[in-house]
XYZ file of C-alpha atoms in Angstrom:
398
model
C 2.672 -15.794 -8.649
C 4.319 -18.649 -10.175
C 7.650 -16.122 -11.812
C 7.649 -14.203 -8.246
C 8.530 -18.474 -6.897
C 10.748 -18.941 -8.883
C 12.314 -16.270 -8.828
C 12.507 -16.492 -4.594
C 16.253 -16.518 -3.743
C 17.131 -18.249 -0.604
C 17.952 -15.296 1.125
C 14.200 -14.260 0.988
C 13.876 -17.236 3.217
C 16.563 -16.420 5.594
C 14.511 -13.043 7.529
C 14.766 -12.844 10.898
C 16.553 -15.974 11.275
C 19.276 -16.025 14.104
C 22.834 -17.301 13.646
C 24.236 -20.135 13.599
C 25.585 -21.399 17.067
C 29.013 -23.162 16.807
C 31.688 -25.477 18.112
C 34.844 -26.245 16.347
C 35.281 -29.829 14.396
C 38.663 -30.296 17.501
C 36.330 -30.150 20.226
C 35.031 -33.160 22.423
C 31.798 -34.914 22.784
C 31.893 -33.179 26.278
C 32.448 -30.081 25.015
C 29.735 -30.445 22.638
C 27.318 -31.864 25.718
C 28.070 -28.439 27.191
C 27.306 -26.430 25.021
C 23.400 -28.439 23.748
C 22.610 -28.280 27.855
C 22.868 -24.638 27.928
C 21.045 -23.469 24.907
C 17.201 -23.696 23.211
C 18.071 -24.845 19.540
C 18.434 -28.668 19.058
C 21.682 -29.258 16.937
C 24.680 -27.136 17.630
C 27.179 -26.816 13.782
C 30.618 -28.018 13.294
C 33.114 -25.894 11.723
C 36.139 -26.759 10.418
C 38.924 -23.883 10.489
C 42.372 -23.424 9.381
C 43.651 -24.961 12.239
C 47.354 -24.128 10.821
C 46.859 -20.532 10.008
C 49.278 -18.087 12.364
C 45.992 -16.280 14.768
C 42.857 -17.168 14.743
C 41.578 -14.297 13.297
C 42.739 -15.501 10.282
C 41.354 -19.255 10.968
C 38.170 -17.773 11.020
C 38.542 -16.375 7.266
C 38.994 -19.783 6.023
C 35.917 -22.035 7.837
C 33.440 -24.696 6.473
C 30.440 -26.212 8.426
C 30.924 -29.609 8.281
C 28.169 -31.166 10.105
C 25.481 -30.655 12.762
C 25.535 -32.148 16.550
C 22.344 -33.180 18.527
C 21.569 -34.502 21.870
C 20.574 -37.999 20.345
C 24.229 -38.238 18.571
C 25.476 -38.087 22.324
C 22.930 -40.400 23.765
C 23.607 -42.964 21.166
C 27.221 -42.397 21.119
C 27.375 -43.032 25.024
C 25.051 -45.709 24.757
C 27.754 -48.070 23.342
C 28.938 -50.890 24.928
C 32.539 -49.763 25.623
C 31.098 -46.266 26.771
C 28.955 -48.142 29.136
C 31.355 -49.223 30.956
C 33.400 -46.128 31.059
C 31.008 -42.766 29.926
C 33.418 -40.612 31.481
C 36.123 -41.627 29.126
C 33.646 -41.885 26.480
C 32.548 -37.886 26.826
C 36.616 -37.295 25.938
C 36.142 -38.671 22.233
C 36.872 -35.789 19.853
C 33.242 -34.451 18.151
C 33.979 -36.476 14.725
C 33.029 -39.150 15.754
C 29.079 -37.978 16.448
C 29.331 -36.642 12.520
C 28.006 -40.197 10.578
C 30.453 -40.632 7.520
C 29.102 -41.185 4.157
C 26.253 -38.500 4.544
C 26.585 -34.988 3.434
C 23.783 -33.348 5.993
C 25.066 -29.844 5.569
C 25.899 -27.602 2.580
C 26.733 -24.495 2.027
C 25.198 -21.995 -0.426
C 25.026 -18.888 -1.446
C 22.177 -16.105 0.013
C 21.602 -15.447 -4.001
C 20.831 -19.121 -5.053
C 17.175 -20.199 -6.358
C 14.292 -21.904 -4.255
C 14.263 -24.734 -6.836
C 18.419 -25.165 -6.233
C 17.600 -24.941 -2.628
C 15.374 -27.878 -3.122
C 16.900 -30.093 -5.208
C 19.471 -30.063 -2.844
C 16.957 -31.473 -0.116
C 15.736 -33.962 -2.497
C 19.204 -35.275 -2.755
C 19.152 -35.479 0.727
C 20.497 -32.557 2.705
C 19.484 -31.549 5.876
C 20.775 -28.003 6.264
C 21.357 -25.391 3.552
C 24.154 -22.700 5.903
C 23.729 -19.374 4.678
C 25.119 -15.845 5.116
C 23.459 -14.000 6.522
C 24.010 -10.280 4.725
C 25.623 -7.886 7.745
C 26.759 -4.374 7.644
C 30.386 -3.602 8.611
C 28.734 -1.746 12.004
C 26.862 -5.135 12.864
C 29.805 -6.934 12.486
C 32.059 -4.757 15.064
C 29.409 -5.093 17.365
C 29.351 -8.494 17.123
C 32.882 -8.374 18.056
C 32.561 -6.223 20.899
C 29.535 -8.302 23.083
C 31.462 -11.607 22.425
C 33.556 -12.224 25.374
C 36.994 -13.301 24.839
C 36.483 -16.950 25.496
C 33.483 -17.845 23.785
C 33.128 -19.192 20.335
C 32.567 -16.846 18.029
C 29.665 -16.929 15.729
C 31.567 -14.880 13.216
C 33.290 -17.283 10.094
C 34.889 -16.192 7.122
C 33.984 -12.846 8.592
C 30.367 -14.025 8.059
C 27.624 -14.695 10.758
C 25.818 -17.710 8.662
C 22.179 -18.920 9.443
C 20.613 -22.585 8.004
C 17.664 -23.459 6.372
C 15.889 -26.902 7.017
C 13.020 -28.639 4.692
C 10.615 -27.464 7.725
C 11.435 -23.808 6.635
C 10.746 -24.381 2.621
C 7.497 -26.463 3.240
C 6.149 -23.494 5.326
C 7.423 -20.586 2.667
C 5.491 -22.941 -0.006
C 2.176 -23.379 2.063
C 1.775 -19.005 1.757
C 1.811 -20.035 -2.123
C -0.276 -22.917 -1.712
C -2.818 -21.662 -4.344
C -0.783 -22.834 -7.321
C -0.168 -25.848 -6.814
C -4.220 -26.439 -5.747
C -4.948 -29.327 -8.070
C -2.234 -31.227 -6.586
C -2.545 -30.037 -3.388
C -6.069 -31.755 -3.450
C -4.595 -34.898 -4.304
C -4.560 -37.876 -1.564
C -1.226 -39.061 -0.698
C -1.308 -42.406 -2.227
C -2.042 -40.976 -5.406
C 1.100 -39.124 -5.584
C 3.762 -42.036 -4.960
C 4.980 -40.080 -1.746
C 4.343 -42.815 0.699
C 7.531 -44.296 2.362
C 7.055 -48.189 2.444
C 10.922 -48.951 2.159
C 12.255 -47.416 5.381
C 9.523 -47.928 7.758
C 11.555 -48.289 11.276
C 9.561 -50.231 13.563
C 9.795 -52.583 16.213
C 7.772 -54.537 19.407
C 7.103 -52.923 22.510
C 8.364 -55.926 24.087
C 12.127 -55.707 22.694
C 14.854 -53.694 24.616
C 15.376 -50.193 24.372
C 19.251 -50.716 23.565
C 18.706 -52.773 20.380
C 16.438 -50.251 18.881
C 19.712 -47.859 18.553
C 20.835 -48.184 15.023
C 16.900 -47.635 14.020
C 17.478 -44.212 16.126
C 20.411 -43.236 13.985
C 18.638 -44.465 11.131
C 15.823 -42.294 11.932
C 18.219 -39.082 12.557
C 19.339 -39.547 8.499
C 15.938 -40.123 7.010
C 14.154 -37.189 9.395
C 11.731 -39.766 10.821
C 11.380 -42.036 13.828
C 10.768 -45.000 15.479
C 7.510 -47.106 15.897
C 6.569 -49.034 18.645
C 3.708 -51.539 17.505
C 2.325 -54.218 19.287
C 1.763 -57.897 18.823
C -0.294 -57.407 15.800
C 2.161 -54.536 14.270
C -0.573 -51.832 14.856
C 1.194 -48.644 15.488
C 1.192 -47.713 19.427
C 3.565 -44.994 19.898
C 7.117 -44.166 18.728
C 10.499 -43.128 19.874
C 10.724 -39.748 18.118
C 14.287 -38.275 18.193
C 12.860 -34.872 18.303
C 11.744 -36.054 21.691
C 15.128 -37.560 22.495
C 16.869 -34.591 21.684
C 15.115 -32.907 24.796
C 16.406 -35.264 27.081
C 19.405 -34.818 29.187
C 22.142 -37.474 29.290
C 21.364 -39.410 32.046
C 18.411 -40.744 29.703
C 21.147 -43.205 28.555
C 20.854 -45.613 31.775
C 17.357 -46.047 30.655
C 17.800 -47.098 26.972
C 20.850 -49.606 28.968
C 17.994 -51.024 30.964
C 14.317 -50.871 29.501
C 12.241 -52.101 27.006
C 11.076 -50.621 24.008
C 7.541 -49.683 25.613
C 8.939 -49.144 28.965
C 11.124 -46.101 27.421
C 8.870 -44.577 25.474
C 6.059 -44.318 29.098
C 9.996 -43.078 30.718
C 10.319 -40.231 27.990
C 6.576 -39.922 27.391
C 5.327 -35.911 27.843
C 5.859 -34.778 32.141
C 8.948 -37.103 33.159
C 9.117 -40.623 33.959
C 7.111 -42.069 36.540
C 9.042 -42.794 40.162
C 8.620 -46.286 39.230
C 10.578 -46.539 36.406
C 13.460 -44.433 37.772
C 13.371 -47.455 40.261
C 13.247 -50.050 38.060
C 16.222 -48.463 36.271
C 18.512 -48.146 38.970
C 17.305 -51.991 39.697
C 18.669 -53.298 36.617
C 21.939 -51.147 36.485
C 22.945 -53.027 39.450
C 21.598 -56.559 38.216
C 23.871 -56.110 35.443
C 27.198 -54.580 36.485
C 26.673 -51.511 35.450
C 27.889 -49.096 38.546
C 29.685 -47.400 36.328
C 26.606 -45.758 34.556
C 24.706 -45.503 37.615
C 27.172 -43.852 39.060
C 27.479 -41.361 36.435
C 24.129 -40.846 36.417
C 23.924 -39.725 39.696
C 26.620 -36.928 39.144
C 25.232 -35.719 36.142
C 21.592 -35.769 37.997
C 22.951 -33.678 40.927
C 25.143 -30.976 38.783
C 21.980 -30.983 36.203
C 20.088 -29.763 39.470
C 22.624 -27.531 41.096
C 22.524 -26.022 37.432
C 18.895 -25.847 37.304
C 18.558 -24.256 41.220
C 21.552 -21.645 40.244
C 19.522 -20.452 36.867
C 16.089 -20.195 38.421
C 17.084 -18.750 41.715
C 18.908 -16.100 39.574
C 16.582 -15.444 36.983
C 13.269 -16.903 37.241
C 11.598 -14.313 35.356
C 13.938 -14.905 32.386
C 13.806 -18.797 32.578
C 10.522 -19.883 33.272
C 11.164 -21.300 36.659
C 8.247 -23.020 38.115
C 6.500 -23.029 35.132
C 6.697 -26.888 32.983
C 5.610 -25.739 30.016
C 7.260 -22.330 29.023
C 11.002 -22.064 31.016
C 13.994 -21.963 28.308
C 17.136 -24.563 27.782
C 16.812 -27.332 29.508
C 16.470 -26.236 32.856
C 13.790 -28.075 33.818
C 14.842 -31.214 33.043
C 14.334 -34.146 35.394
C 15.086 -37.873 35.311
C 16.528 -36.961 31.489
C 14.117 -35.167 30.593
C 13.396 -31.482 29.836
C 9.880 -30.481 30.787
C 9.977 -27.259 28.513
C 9.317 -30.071 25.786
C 5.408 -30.709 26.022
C 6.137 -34.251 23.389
C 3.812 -36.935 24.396
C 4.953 -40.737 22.983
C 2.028 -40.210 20.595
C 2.790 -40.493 16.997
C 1.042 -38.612 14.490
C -0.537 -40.041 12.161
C -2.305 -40.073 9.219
C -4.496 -41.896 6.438
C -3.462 -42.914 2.328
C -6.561 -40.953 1.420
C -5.759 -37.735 3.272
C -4.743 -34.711 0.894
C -1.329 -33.460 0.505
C -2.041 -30.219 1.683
C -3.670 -31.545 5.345
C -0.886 -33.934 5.831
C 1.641 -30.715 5.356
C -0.071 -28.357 7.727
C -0.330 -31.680 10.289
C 3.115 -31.815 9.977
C 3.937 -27.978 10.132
C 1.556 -27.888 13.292
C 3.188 -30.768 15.489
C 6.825 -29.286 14.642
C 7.714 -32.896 13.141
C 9.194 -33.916 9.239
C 7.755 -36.847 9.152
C 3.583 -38.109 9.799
C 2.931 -42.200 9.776
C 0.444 -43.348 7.064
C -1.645 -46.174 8.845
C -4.096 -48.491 7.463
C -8.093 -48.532 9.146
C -6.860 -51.112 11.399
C -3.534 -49.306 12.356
C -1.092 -51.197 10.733
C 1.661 -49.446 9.434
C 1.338 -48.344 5.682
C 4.682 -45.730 5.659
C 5.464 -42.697 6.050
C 5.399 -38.867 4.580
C 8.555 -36.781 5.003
C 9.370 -33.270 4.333
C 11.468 -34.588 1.757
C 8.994 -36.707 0.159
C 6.376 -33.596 0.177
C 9.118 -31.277 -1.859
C 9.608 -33.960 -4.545
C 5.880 -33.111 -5.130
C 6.573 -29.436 -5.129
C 10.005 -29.300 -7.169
C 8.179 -31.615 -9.599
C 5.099 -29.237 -10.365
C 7.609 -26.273 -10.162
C 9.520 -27.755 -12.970
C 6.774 -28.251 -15.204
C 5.204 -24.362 -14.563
């Protein structure tokens, strides 16, 4: 078992996984917007072409993905001050500037690499790993033929490419969870994997807008965002996997509420009549037409979008249904209801095993679980990351 590991190439990993979806690096934040309202996956990739080659056929042979794009990039890119004032303007900016500089997220490598380059890669901190994903010549012309002339093309380098996150290593190393069983076993806090350096936290009581930079924060190291209370016991968080279901107009709420106020706004079912109120209240208290404004476009063409798509296809997209339709359809007040995320972090305890903290994690769809204390204080957290130093560690030494 252990020479059939390490012997896994990546591509082993890569079955059945669909390509890529794409905008180019020249695009705008509105462009980008576009394109994350209309589809299922969370991050859209940036590709950078050769912009000076003579067709684009032949910018497509010479491509690089150079970052990923997500819904919370936009929200926290709009929610600065200057874009405030004008988001309209703001939604012009060309893409780069959602990309954060001095982090290499992305990398590309080839479908024949090893599951142990694969993951020291991730330990080093990469998000993605974009493969190719190995076509025939036939699948390629059709490919070709269903795109319509317009659209982006998922084709580059003559390539359809797929990625591969920590999420998808962590479940390919649970089917061969049997060798590592005496670590496995282990409780967390025996195993130095507990996060106590980078815990992002903050009151309930503090506003939603200053909590921003512990978003972005949380976007790099695959976490999130505590709320605590008074006594810094944990009482929810402000997950960016949660975030990145919202639509937009979620950004007059971070201008306006508190910590704890957001998190009941984006909490699981939409945000209580109430707050949409109280939102709209404080817009006004403090100059901020602009947004509110704004808002109230986007909310109307988000619904317009959302009557054409279900009165056309309901079967297809899940209209009438909050828990199954597809995209973000059924989004309301900024948030998408196909998303059933409650404000609820998951947690778990020092002396739980590796092996339960992984499947908790697998099971919620989330890279991170918080490591409280009996009393709920805050002790850390466990990442995907942190879990594959484990792994990579006892690979090494088989």
């Amino acid at each position: 078992m252990a020479a059939t590991l390490l012997g896994c190439e990546v591509s082993d990993l890569c079955l059945g996984k669909p390509a890529l979806r794409s905008i180019s690096i020249s695009a705008t934040v509105a462009d980008a917007l576009s394109i994350l309202t209309k589809i299922d996956e969370g991050y859209i990739s940036v590709w950078s072409c050769g912009d000076h080659s003579s067709s684009k056929a032949d910018s497509d042979l010479h491509c690089r993905c150079v970052g990923k794009v997500c819904m919370v990039d936009i929200i926290c890119f709009l929610c600065r001050q200057e874009n405030l004032l004008q988001p309209a303007i703001g939604l012009q900016s060309p893409i780069s500037v959602l990309i954060p500089e001095g982090f290499e997220l992305v990398k590309h490598l080839e479908p024949h690499a090893s599951l142990m380059e694969a993951i020291d890669l991730i330990h080093d901190g990469i998000h993605n790993l974009v493969i190719p994903i190995k076509m025939s010549t036939s699948q390629r012309k059709n490919i070709l033929k269903k795109s319509p002339a317009n659209s982006i093309s998922s084709l580059h380098n003559d390539q359809e490419y797929c990625w591969l996150a920590p999420e998808d290593i962590i479940r390919y190393l649970l089917n061969s969870i049997g060798l590592f069983s005496s670590t496995a076993a282990n409780p967390i806090n025996s195993l130095n994997i507990i996060d106590t350096n980078n815990i992002l936290a903050v009151r309930y009581d503090e506003s939603a807008l200053s909590i921003l930079p512990l978003i972005s924060q949380a976007l790099i190291h695959q976490s999130s965002v505590a709320i605590v209370d008074l006594d810094d016991k944990l009482i929810g968080e402000i997950s960016p996997l949660t975030l990145n279901f919202c639509d937009e107009t979620v950004v007059a709420a971070i201008a306006t509420l508190t910590a704890g106020e957001f998190m009941a706004y984006i909490d699981c079912g939409g945000p209580p009549d109430d707050l949409v109120q109280l939102v709209k209240e404080r817009l006004e208290e403090k100059n901020l037409e602009a947004v509110l404004e704004w808002v109230e476009e986007e909310s109307l063409t988000i619904s317009s979008s959302s009557s054409s798509i279900c009165s056309s296809s309901d079967d297809e997209f899940g209209c009438g249904s909050s828990s199954t339709g597809s995209g973000r359809s059924g989004r309301i007040c900024g948030y998408s209801a196909r998303v059933m995320r409650r404000s609820e972090a998951i947690v778990c305890y020092p002396w739980n095993s590796l092996v339960a903290v992984m499947i908790q994690a697998l099971a919620h769809r989330v890279s991170y679980v918080w490591v409280i204390q009996n009393d709920g204080t805050l002790a850390g957290t466990v990442t995907f990351a942190s879990l594959l130093a484990v792994f990579r560690d006892r690979l090494k030494s088989l």
